[in-house]
Each structure stands twice: as structure tokens, then as C-alpha cells.
Amino acid sequence: MYSKIIRDALIITIMKSKHFIKNPLSFIVIAAFPLIFNFAILWLSGYKSLVNAFSGTMILMIAFSGLTIVAQGINSERKNRTLSLYITSPIHPLSYGLGVALSSLLQSILNIILTIAIYILFTGEIRNIVGVNIFLLIPVFILTWLICITNGLLLVSLIRNWQIINIITSFLPFLYMFLSPIYYSYKYLPYYLYLLVYMVPLTPCVIAMKSILDNDLSNIWINLSVAIFYVLLFLLLTIKKVQWREK
Amino acid sequence: MIKYDYLFIKTTTVIEVDYAIKAINLTKIYSNNVIGNDKVNLKIKYGENFSLLGPNGAGKTTFVRMVSTELLPTSGRLTVLGYDVVKNPMSVRKNIGVVPQEGLPVMDLTVYDHIYYFSRLRGLAKNDAKSATIRAIRELDLVDVRNRYVGGLSGGLKKRVLLATAIVHEPRLLILDEPTTGLDPAARRKLWNYLEKVKKEGTTILMTTHYVEEAERLSDRIAIINRGKILVCDRPENLVLKSKYLYRVKIYGKRKIDANNIVSFIKSFNLAFKEENDSIIVLLKDIDEKIIVELIRFVRKWGLKILISSTPLEDIYLEIIGDKNVFENY
């Protein structure tokens, strides 16, 4: 049974990935915003905010593609009743969710490779940073992706109105961008604001990534644990709320 | 049916094999308290081409969506190909092909990829899927557009892609929700011919439509549904007999009809009638020689023509669903 779930998920991943092979522009558009925004910060700070810009770009790349592809993709398939074709096929809902999620990961990886390549072109420092902590960055990327896709899946499970989902998923990455401590240090926040910021699901990933880039691994495991907690929470809520067959 | 799973534990699956679709007191009430289907009882035989005919919002799509396991019933029982749709939806899905109403295909795939990938999702192995895809493309006359993206196709071609996707795995039950809505007459005829061919191969077809002509031509049996209830279910030729008026007499002619004169004449016989453009339709419960002779005399006197025919199914359909316009002057 599990092999069928994975087989079907991979078929759906290929189906969904053909979207950005056909429309490379959509892939570039999703990548462009975080890239341009963070390069502006990098340039304005005279290359001093390298860590902020790099972590910001990475996190936002995954957040934008994860939330957009998962939530808006499923939403538009539900609106066009294309989802009926999947529901009436003998596939497990998990295959569909996983297939959509993996296609967003594929796109995120392409975006990340693009970002790293550009950074390496601009600065020599990046090679040292990534070289030292590359193996710790990978779980952070994966957790960030998992938070975003489970968050997207939860949204489409909770909300049936396609217009509301479109508005929320367009707005949410910006909210995450400014509320999670990408462009400022959480260490200087008053306690109540620190709590508020920590309630943003991307915050533990951002802090973990900055810690890795700063070579300060003292609190990384706490943040990774909190990120795992968010993933499990979103996943459990999604399983509870999802309606593959309409009731 | 008794079978053994991989641990050799005896398991029992109850499969009701007498009907392809069996609905008993099937009811669907939506969360906003709208009744989609109200105690629907239907039995559709294997190999039958069955049509659900009804106006917009009658409950046709609700029924079809429950049969295709997309929508859960509120109460009652529904078995499809012997499997309970609530308890065993996967077994149902393996054996059905569905063309949803107003459903769009995946726009960013080519025609070939669309049919191929869905055949893989329906369990076909790579090579089987390839040959089945090529066969479906040929059968639905999609060879010229096989490498084009679905998003760039016309509405009729998109419908054909959906149909090819539905039949690629040779389902035992084909479910078509208003398959010809939005198609031009030529495309509609092509689709009808194809469905007739599929039926000859033994596939059970459940179709919804609001075109009476389509239901009459393609169906072994028709169920007329309105406000969630099945009003009548029978063979098309038997449905005609269910009308209050079996015959219609059309009075027409080049000379302008003096409506008042005719109406007073018809009323003297206490007959139902309706006015249509340049003609008057008189509705008869049966062939009454006396009335026919009088009508012929009357039209000759006024230099008009008369045409006697059996009541078309469309009128009977409107009569059954309670459309008051059918006999507005009665």
C-alpha cells in the first residue's frame, strides 16, 4: 500500500512539475521577489547584512513557492473541478498532498541553487559559510519546506472559499517575511514581542539558519525541535480537517 | 465472496452483483440544508445506458457525484458495481471513468501526457499505459492535437480529452455529467456515436443531461428527476405512454389563423391546446374518431393544414417536471 502511495505521489509530482517546465517565467517570478528584495538589503548595508540577506532569501524562496504552489495550486484545481479527476481515481489523498508538496520542493531546490549560484558570484565569503555548515542547512531547508506545505495544506483544508484562500496565501508570505526575524535580530526584542515573533511558524527556521551562518550552534536544537512541533501540529490539524470526499 | 489476505486470514467482502448501481433511499442534504437528493431509489443493470434527465438544480449532479465517490451521502445506501460507496470507495474508483460537469482538465499537460499520467494513476503499468493512451487518442480522434497543451484547446477538444482520460483504463462503468453541454452539433453527434460504440462493448453508462433528444437517442432507460426526487423511470418508449396526452394535432397553414375562431371551436370539445408561433397545438388523450373528423372538417373549411403525431418526449418531460407552460391554455 505504501509503495502505491509513493508511486502515485511521484506521478503527481511529475504532472505538477511540468507546469513550471512549460512556464519557466512563473518559476522566475516566484524566485525574483525574495532575490531582488534581499539583494537590495545587501547592497544598502554595504554587504554587511550578508547573513540576513542570505537566510531571508532562502527562507522566503521556500515559503513563497511552498505556500503558493500548495495552497493556490490545490485551490485552483478545486475551483476548476480538476480535483474531481484525482478524487475519482483510485489514489490515496496522501499521494495527492505529497505529490503537490514534492513538486513545490523541486521548484524550491531550483530556486535555492539559483540563489546560491548568484551569491557565489557576488561574494567569496559565502563559500566558507556554506562549506562549514552545509549539512546543518539541509534539515533547516527541509523543515522550512515542511512547515510551508503543511501550513498550505491546512489552509485549503480549513477554508473552502477559493477567493479567501487566494487572498490569504498571497498575504501570508509577506506577513511571515516581516514578523519572523529575517531582517532584525530577535535578541533585542522585548519579551512579549519575542513571544509573538516566536508564534510565527517560520521563526525557528530563521533563527536556526542564522545560527548556522553565524557559526553559533548553541540554541539550534531547540529551534529545530520547535520547527518539528509546528510541522506535526499543522499535519495533525490537516488530517483532522481535510475533506477528500465532500461531506 | 470469501478471500484470503496475505497473512492467510479469512476475510469476507460482501459484493452485491445484481446491479451495476443500486440506490436505496439515497438522500443528500448539504450543510446549508439544501436537499440534493431525497430518498432516491434506482437500480441500473450491467451494460445499460441510463440517463438522468432533469432541469438545472434537479439533483442530477448530486447523484452522479455520490456514485463516483466524490460526495458522501447523508443517508440511505448506494452500491456501485457491487461495492458500497461509503465503505469501499477505492474498489469503486478502480472500475469507473468519470467526466465531471464543467470540470477542466489539467491545463499544463499535453493531451498525451494528460491521458497517460491519469492512466498510470489508475494503476496501469508503463507499457500498458502507453498503448492504452495511444488507443484512446485514436478512438477520440485526438491524433492531430496529441502534443498540444490542453490549456490551448477548444472547449469541445477539452471535453474529448476528459472523455479519453475517463475511458483509457477501460472502466466497467462510465459516468458522464452533462457531457455534451457547450458542444457544437457536429461534436455532439460524434460523441453520441462514440458512446453508442462504447455501449456495444458492454460498458455500463450513467449519463446526466438536460437535452431530451440526447437521452432519448442514447438511453435504454431514462429517469426524470426534479427537486431531488425521481419522478419517473422507464424506457423512452414507455415514458411516452405516461403522458396525459398521447397525441398532438398541429393546425397550421399559409393563411393566417383566426385564433379566436379555432379556440372557441376547440373549447367546444373541451380539449387542451397551446399556441405556438403560427400554429395551434391540440392535445388529445387518445385518438377519438369523432374529434379528428370534426377537426379535419374545420381546417378544410378555413383552408388550413393538419398534422397528427404522437406527443414528443420533450413535452412529456415538461409535463412530468410540472412545467405549466406545456398546457398553459388548458
Tab-separated table of N, CA and C in Angstrom, chain B residues 176-289:
chain	number	residue	atom	x	y	z
B	176	LEU	N	-20.935	10.121	-16.986
B	176	LEU	CA	-20.809	11.352	-17.772
B	176	LEU	C	-21.815	12.381	-17.263
B	177	ASP	N	-21.291	13.465	-16.723
B	177	ASP	CA	-22.169	14.502	-16.187
B	177	ASP	C	-22.304	15.625	-17.219
B	178	GLU	N	-23.433	15.645	-17.882
B	178	GLU	CA	-23.713	16.600	-18.959
B	178	GLU	C	-22.549	16.672	-19.959
B	179	PRO	N	-22.268	15.557	-20.632
B	179	PRO	CA	-21.059	15.510	-21.462
B	179	PRO	C	-21.104	16.383	-22.705
B	180	THR	N	-22.304	16.740	-23.170
B	180	THR	CA	-22.355	17.481	-24.434
B	180	THR	C	-22.701	18.958	-24.256
B	181	THR	N	-22.795	19.399	-23.010
B	181	THR	CA	-23.081	20.819	-22.781
B	181	THR	C	-21.950	21.667	-23.364
B	182	GLY	N	-22.319	22.628	-24.180
B	182	GLY	CA	-21.322	23.523	-24.763
B	182	GLY	C	-20.688	23.016	-26.040
B	183	LEU	N	-21.106	21.832	-26.517
B	183	LEU	CA	-20.523	21.315	-27.766
B	183	LEU	C	-21.374	21.742	-28.958
B	184	ASP	N	-20.716	21.923	-30.109
B	184	ASP	CA	-21.486	22.243	-31.318
B	184	ASP	C	-22.173	20.966	-31.812
B	185	PRO	N	-23.203	21.099	-32.683
B	185	PRO	CA	-23.979	19.917	-33.095
B	185	PRO	C	-23.123	18.790	-33.680
B	186	ALA	N	-22.098	19.148	-34.472
B	186	ALA	CA	-21.268	18.105	-35.082
B	186	ALA	C	-20.487	17.339	-34.004
B	187	ALA	N	-19.916	18.084	-33.061
B	187	ALA	CA	-19.146	17.443	-31.984
B	187	ALA	C	-20.062	16.581	-31.124
B	188	ARG	N	-21.300	17.063	-30.917
B	188	ARG	CA	-22.269	16.315	-30.119
B	188	ARG	C	-22.588	14.974	-30.793
B	189	ARG	N	-22.824	15.045	-32.119
B	189	ARG	CA	-23.145	13.801	-32.863
B	189	ARG	C	-21.980	12.820	-32.781
B	190	LYS	N	-20.741	13.338	-32.898
B	190	LYS	CA	-19.555	12.470	-32.830
B	190	LYS	C	-19.497	11.755	-31.477
B	191	LEU	N	-19.781	12.548	-30.438
B	191	LEU	CA	-19.747	11.980	-29.093
B	191	LEU	C	-20.833	10.922	-28.921
B	192	TRP	N	-22.009	11.196	-29.459
B	192	TRP	CA	-23.118	10.220	-29.386
B	192	TRP	C	-22.710	8.923	-30.064
B	193	ASN	N	-22.114	9.038	-31.260
B	193	ASN	CA	-21.686	7.834	-31.984
B	193	ASN	C	-20.676	7.042	-31.167
B	194	TYR	N	-19.770	7.796	-30.534
B	194	TYR	CA	-18.755	7.116	-29.733
B	194	TYR	C	-19.386	6.387	-28.544
B	195	LEU	N	-20.330	7.059	-27.893
B	195	LEU	CA	-20.980	6.442	-26.717
B	195	LEU	C	-21.766	5.200	-27.114
B	196	GLU	N	-22.371	5.246	-28.292
B	196	GLU	CA	-23.095	4.058	-28.783
B	196	GLU	C	-22.120	2.890	-28.973
B	197	LYS	N	-20.914	3.221	-29.454
B	197	LYS	CA	-19.895	2.182	-29.657
B	197	LYS	C	-19.447	1.597	-28.307
B	198	VAL	N	-19.237	2.490	-27.336
B	198	VAL	CA	-18.807	2.040	-26.002
B	198	VAL	C	-19.865	1.135	-25.374
B	199	LYS	N	-21.111	1.519	-25.575
B	199	LYS	CA	-22.204	0.721	-25.014
B	199	LYS	C	-22.230	-0.681	-25.626
B	200	LYS	N	-21.999	-0.752	-26.938
B	200	LYS	CA	-21.999	-2.065	-27.616
B	200	LYS	C	-20.912	-2.976	-27.048
B	201	GLU	N	-19.840	-2.358	-26.552
B	201	GLU	CA	-18.750	-3.156	-25.972
B	201	GLU	C	-19.095	-3.659	-24.574
B	202	GLY	N	-20.265	-3.270	-24.058
B	202	GLY	CA	-20.735	-3.808	-22.779
B	202	GLY	C	-20.511	-2.908	-21.577
B	203	THR	N	-20.020	-1.685	-21.810
B	203	THR	CA	-19.784	-0.773	-20.686
B	203	THR	C	-21.118	-0.191	-20.209
B	204	THR	N	-21.288	-0.165	-18.902
B	204	THR	CA	-22.468	0.482	-18.341
B	204	THR	C	-22.236	1.990	-18.380
B	205	ILE	N	-23.249	2.732	-18.798
B	205	ILE	CA	-23.078	4.189	-18.879
B	205	ILE	C	-24.164	4.878	-18.040
B	206	LEU	N	-23.709	5.754	-17.157
B	206	LEU	CA	-24.640	6.611	-16.420
B	206	LEU	C	-24.384	8.035	-16.893
B	207	MET	N	-25.437	8.651	-17.422
B	207	MET	CA	-25.252	9.973	-18.023
B	207	MET	C	-26.314	10.935	-17.487
B	208	THR	N	-25.919	12.175	-17.266
B	208	THR	CA	-26.932	13.178	-16.935
B	208	THR	C	-27.028	14.136	-18.122
B	209	THR	N	-28.189	14.637	-18.331
B	209	THR	CA	-28.358	15.586	-19.436
B	209	THR	C	-29.622	16.404	-19.198
B	210	HIS	N	-29.682	17.570	-19.839
B	210	HIS	CA	-30.980	18.236	-19.880
B	210	HIS	C	-31.470	18.345	-21.328
B	211	TYR	N	-30.796	17.582	-22.217
B	211	TYR	CA	-31.265	17.505	-23.597
B	211	TYR	C	-32.107	16.238	-23.767
B	212	VAL	N	-33.398	16.424	-24.016
B	212	VAL	CA	-34.311	15.284	-24.139
B	212	VAL	C	-33.919	14.404	-25.324
B	213	GLU	N	-33.558	15.051	-26.429
B	213	GLU	CA	-33.199	14.326	-27.654
B	213	GLU	C	-32.032	13.371	-27.390
B	214	GLU	N	-31.060	13.879	-26.630
B	214	GLU	CA	-29.865	13.097	-26.315
B	214	GLU	C	-30.220	11.863	-25.476
B	215	ALA	N	-31.039	12.102	-24.457
B	215	ALA	CA	-31.442	10.995	-23.578
B	215	ALA	C	-32.233	9.956	-24.366
B	216	GLU	N	-33.123	10.438	-25.225
B	216	GLU	CA	-33.992	9.544	-25.990
B	216	GLU	C	-33.159	8.680	-26.947
B	217	ARG	N	-32.153	9.314	-27.567
B	217	ARG	CA	-31.373	8.584	-28.563
B	217	ARG	C	-30.433	7.564	-27.929
B	218	LEU	N	-29.815	7.955	-26.804
B	218	LEU	CA	-28.737	7.113	-26.272
B	218	LEU	C	-29.167	6.108	-25.209
B	219	SER	N	-30.326	6.359	-24.569
B	219	SER	CA	-30.590	5.606	-23.335
B	219	SER	C	-31.467	4.380	-23.522
B	220	ASP	N	-31.132	3.353	-22.724
B	220	ASP	CA	-32.043	2.210	-22.601
B	220	ASP	C	-33.182	2.601	-21.657
B	221	ARG	N	-32.822	3.331	-20.611
B	221	ARG	CA	-33.850	3.823	-19.679
B	221	ARG	C	-33.524	5.260	-19.277
B	222	ILE	N	-34.585	5.967	-18.941
B	222	ILE	CA	-34.425	7.371	-18.530
B	222	ILE	C	-35.128	7.557	-17.192
B	223	ALA	N	-34.452	8.252	-16.279
B	223	ALA	CA	-35.129	8.654	-15.037
B	223	ALA	C	-35.263	10.168	-15.074
B	224	ILE	N	-36.474	10.651	-14.860
B	224	ILE	CA	-36.668	12.107	-14.813
B	224	ILE	C	-36.645	12.523	-13.350
B	225	ILE	N	-35.760	13.478	-13.069
B	225	ILE	CA	-35.532	13.905	-11.682
B	225	ILE	C	-35.822	15.387	-11.556
B	226	ASN	N	-36.448	15.756	-10.467
B	226	ASN	CA	-36.663	17.176	-10.184
B	226	ASN	C	-36.742	17.378	-8.683
B	227	ARG	N	-36.181	18.455	-8.218
B	227	ARG	CA	-36.118	18.783	-6.793
B	227	ARG	C	-35.628	17.591	-5.957
B	228	GLY	N	-34.661	16.881	-6.481
B	228	GLY	CA	-34.027	15.795	-5.737
B	228	GLY	C	-34.768	14.486	-5.742
B	229	LYS	N	-35.948	14.439	-6.346
B	229	LYS	CA	-36.743	13.204	-6.343
B	229	LYS	C	-36.823	12.617	-7.749
B	230	ILE	N	-36.802	11.285	-7.826
B	230	ILE	CA	-37.028	10.623	-9.111
B	230	ILE	C	-38.536	10.612	-9.350
B	231	LEU	N	-38.962	11.273	-10.418
B	231	LEU	CA	-40.399	11.376	-10.683
B	231	LEU	C	-40.887	10.169	-11.470
B	232	VAL	N	-40.069	9.721	-12.414
B	232	VAL	CA	-40.462	8.584	-13.228
B	232	VAL	C	-39.199	7.935	-13.796
B	233	CYS	N	-39.245	6.628	-14.019
B	233	CYS	CA	-38.080	5.922	-14.562
B	233	CYS	C	-38.573	4.791	-15.453
B	234	ASP	N	-38.226	4.861	-16.730
B	234	ASP	CA	-38.710	3.837	-17.656
B	234	ASP	C	-37.949	3.922	-18.972
B	235	ARG	N	-38.286	3.007	-19.881
B	235	ARG	CA	-37.702	3.054	-21.225
B	235	ARG	C	-38.303	4.261	-21.961
B	236	PRO	N	-37.574	4.870	-22.898
B	236	PRO	CA	-38.103	6.074	-23.562
B	236	PRO	C	-39.478	5.840	-24.197
B	237	GLU	N	-39.663	4.681	-24.834
B	237	GLU	CA	-40.946	4.423	-25.499
B	237	GLU	C	-42.092	4.271	-24.490
B	238	ASN	N	-41.756	3.828	-23.280
B	238	ASN	CA	-42.799	3.699	-22.250
B	238	ASN	C	-43.117	5.034	-21.586
B	239	LEU	N	-42.101	5.910	-21.566
B	239	LEU	CA	-42.315	7.226	-20.941
B	239	LEU	C	-43.407	7.991	-21.681
B	240	VAL	N	-43.451	7.786	-23.005
B	240	VAL	CA	-44.443	8.475	-23.836
B	240	VAL	C	-45.857	8.118	-23.366
B	241	LEU	N	-46.011	6.878	-22.924
B	241	LEU	CA	-47.349	6.415	-22.507
B	241	LEU	C	-47.767	7.003	-21.164
B	242	LYS	N	-46.810	7.604	-20.472
B	242	LYS	CA	-47.135	8.149	-19.157
B	242	LYS	C	-47.777	9.528	-19.248
B	243	SER	N	-47.866	10.056	-20.451
B	243	SER	CA	-48.434	11.391	-20.600
B	243	SER	C	-49.957	11.349	-20.522
B	244	LYS	N	-50.501	12.448	-20.075
B	244	LYS	CA	-51.966	12.583	-20.093
B	244	LYS	C	-52.446	12.662	-21.530
B	245	TYR	N	-51.575	13.177	-22.402
B	245	TYR	CA	-51.954	13.407	-23.800
B	245	TYR	C	-51.019	12.632	-24.717
B	246	LEU	N	-51.528	11.607	-25.344
B	246	LEU	CA	-50.663	10.737	-26.158
B	246	LEU	C	-50.445	11.302	-27.565
B	247	TYR	N	-51.359	12.130	-28.026
B	247	TYR	CA	-51.261	12.637	-29.405
B	247	TYR	C	-51.385	14.148	-29.424
B	248	ARG	N	-50.779	14.699	-30.452
B	248	ARG	CA	-50.916	16.150	-30.646
B	248	ARG	C	-51.307	16.434	-32.089
B	249	VAL	N	-52.206	17.378	-32.245
B	249	VAL	CA	-52.680	17.750	-33.573
B	249	VAL	C	-52.218	19.185	-33.827
B	250	LYS	N	-51.410	19.337	-34.854
B	250	LYS	CA	-50.891	20.674	-35.166
B	250	LYS	C	-51.756	21.271	-36.271
B	251	ILE	N	-52.332	22.434	-36.038
B	251	ILE	CA	-53.131	23.124	-37.055
B	251	ILE	C	-52.326	24.328	-37.536
B	252	TYR	N	-52.034	24.346	-38.822
B	252	TYR	CA	-51.180	25.407	-39.362
B	252	TYR	C	-51.565	25.671	-40.814
B	253	GLY	N	-50.962	26.662	-41.403
B	253	GLY	CA	-51.256	26.926	-42.809
B	253	GLY	C	-50.735	28.272	-43.237
B	254	LYS	N	-50.739	28.490	-44.576
B	254	LYS	CA	-50.230	29.756	-45.092
B	254	LYS	C	-51.161	30.887	-44.696
B	255	ARG	N	-52.451	30.567	-44.725
B	255	ARG	CA	-53.423	31.587	-44.367
B	255	ARG	C	-53.344	31.858	-42.868
B	256	LYS	N	-53.449	33.128	-42.511
B	256	LYS	CA	-53.299	33.485	-41.099
B	256	LYS	C	-54.432	32.843	-40.281
B	257	ILE	N	-54.037	32.239	-39.202
B	257	ILE	CA	-55.024	31.516	-38.399
B	257	ILE	C	-55.847	32.499	-37.567
B	258	ASP	N	-57.141	32.323	-37.635
B	258	ASP	CA	-58.006	33.124	-36.783
B	258	ASP	C	-58.102	32.414	-35.433
B	259	ALA	N	-57.236	32.821	-34.541
B	259	ALA	CA	-57.084	32.108	-33.271
B	259	ALA	C	-58.391	32.024	-32.491
B	260	ASN	N	-59.119	33.131	-32.439
B	260	ASN	CA	-60.351	33.147	-31.633
B	260	ASN	C	-61.346	32.095	-32.121
B	261	ASN	N	-61.425	32.022	-33.454
B	261	ASN	CA	-62.346	31.057	-34.066
B	261	ASN	C	-61.987	29.621	-33.691
B	262	ILE	N	-60.692	29.333	-33.837
B	262	ILE	CA	-60.232	27.962	-33.554
B	262	ILE	C	-60.391	27.655	-32.064
B	263	VAL	N	-59.977	28.627	-31.238
B	263	VAL	CA	-60.038	28.409	-29.794
B	263	VAL	C	-61.462	28.100	-29.352
B	264	SER	N	-62.424	28.845	-29.864
B	264	SER	CA	-63.810	28.581	-29.457
B	264	SER	C	-64.266	27.210	-29.960
B	265	PHE	N	-63.745	26.837	-31.150
B	265	PHE	CA	-64.076	25.506	-31.679
B	265	PHE	C	-63.502	24.410	-30.765
B	266	ILE	N	-62.195	24.583	-30.403
B	266	ILE	CA	-61.526	23.570	-29.559
B	266	ILE	C	-62.194	23.490	-28.187
B	267	LYS	N	-62.541	24.653	-27.670
B	267	LYS	CA	-63.160	24.680	-26.337
B	267	LYS	C	-64.507	23.973	-26.333
B	268	SER	N	-65.184	23.976	-27.497
B	268	SER	CA	-66.482	23.303	-27.571
B	268	SER	C	-66.317	21.783	-27.373
B	269	PHE	N	-65.108	21.296	-27.652
B	269	PHE	CA	-64.836	19.864	-27.416
B	269	PHE	C	-64.121	19.634	-26.076
B	270	ASN	N	-63.900	20.710	-25.333
B	270	ASN	CA	-63.215	20.632	-24.030
B	270	ASN	C	-61.811	20.009	-24.166
B	271	LEU	N	-61.037	20.482	-25.176
B	271	LEU	CA	-59.700	19.919	-25.426
B	271	LEU	C	-58.607	20.856	-24.908
B	272	ALA	N	-57.449	20.248	-24.559
B	272	ALA	CA	-56.284	21.058	-24.157
B	272	ALA	C	-55.573	21.543	-25.417
B	273	PHE	N	-55.010	22.723	-25.358
B	273	PHE	CA	-54.307	23.237	-26.534
B	273	PHE	C	-53.260	24.260	-26.107
B	274	LYS	N	-52.365	24.540	-27.033
B	274	LYS	CA	-51.411	25.629	-26.789
B	274	LYS	C	-51.086	26.307	-28.113
B	275	GLU	N	-50.797	27.586	-28.030
B	275	GLU	CA	-50.488	28.338	-29.246
B	275	GLU	C	-48.984	28.405	-29.426
B	276	GLU	N	-48.536	28.162	-30.669
B	276	GLU	CA	-47.093	28.194	-30.949
B	276	GLU	C	-46.884	28.996	-32.219
B	277	ASN	N	-46.207	30.070	-32.183
B	277	ASN	CA	-45.928	30.934	-33.346
B	277	ASN	C	-47.127	31.025	-34.298
B	278	ASP	N	-47.038	30.333	-35.449
B	278	ASP	CA	-48.129	30.422	-36.430
B	278	ASP	C	-49.004	29.173	-36.438
B	279	SER	N	-49.011	28.467	-35.333
B	279	SER	CA	-49.837	27.250	-35.309
B	279	SER	C	-50.494	27.072	-33.939
B	280	ILE	N	-51.447	26.164	-33.925
B	280	ILE	CA	-52.100	25.825	-32.653
B	280	ILE	C	-51.962	24.315	-32.464
B	281	ILE	N	-51.551	23.937	-31.265
B	281	ILE	CA	-51.366	22.514	-30.984
B	281	ILE	C	-52.526	22.053	-30.096
B	282	VAL	N	-53.252	21.050	-30.592
B	282	VAL	CA	-54.343	20.480	-29.784
B	282	VAL	C	-53.834	19.174	-29.210
B	283	LEU	N	-54.075	18.977	-27.907
B	283	LEU	CA	-53.557	17.783	-27.246
B	283	LEU	C	-54.700	16.790	-27.011
B	284	LEU	N	-54.468	15.552	-27.448
B	284	LEU	CA	-55.523	14.536	-27.340
B	284	LEU	C	-55.087	13.412	-26.406
B	285	LYS	N	-56.058	12.949	-25.576
B	285	LYS	CA	-55.732	11.838	-24.671
B	285	LYS	C	-55.650	10.530	-25.456
B	286	ASP	N	-56.429	10.458	-26.510
B	286	ASP	CA	-56.427	9.257	-27.345
B	286	ASP	C	-56.974	9.650	-28.728
B	287	ILE	N	-56.901	8.719	-29.684
B	287	ILE	CA	-57.465	9.025	-30.997
B	287	ILE	C	-58.979	8.848	-30.914
B	288	ASP	N	-59.664	9.964	-30.968
B	288	ASP	CA	-61.127	9.941	-30.939
B	288	ASP	C	-61.607	10.305	-32.353
B	289	GLU	N	-62.150	9.297	-33.035
B	289	GLU	CA	-62.511	9.490	-34.457
B	289	GLU	C	-63.384	10.718	-34.661
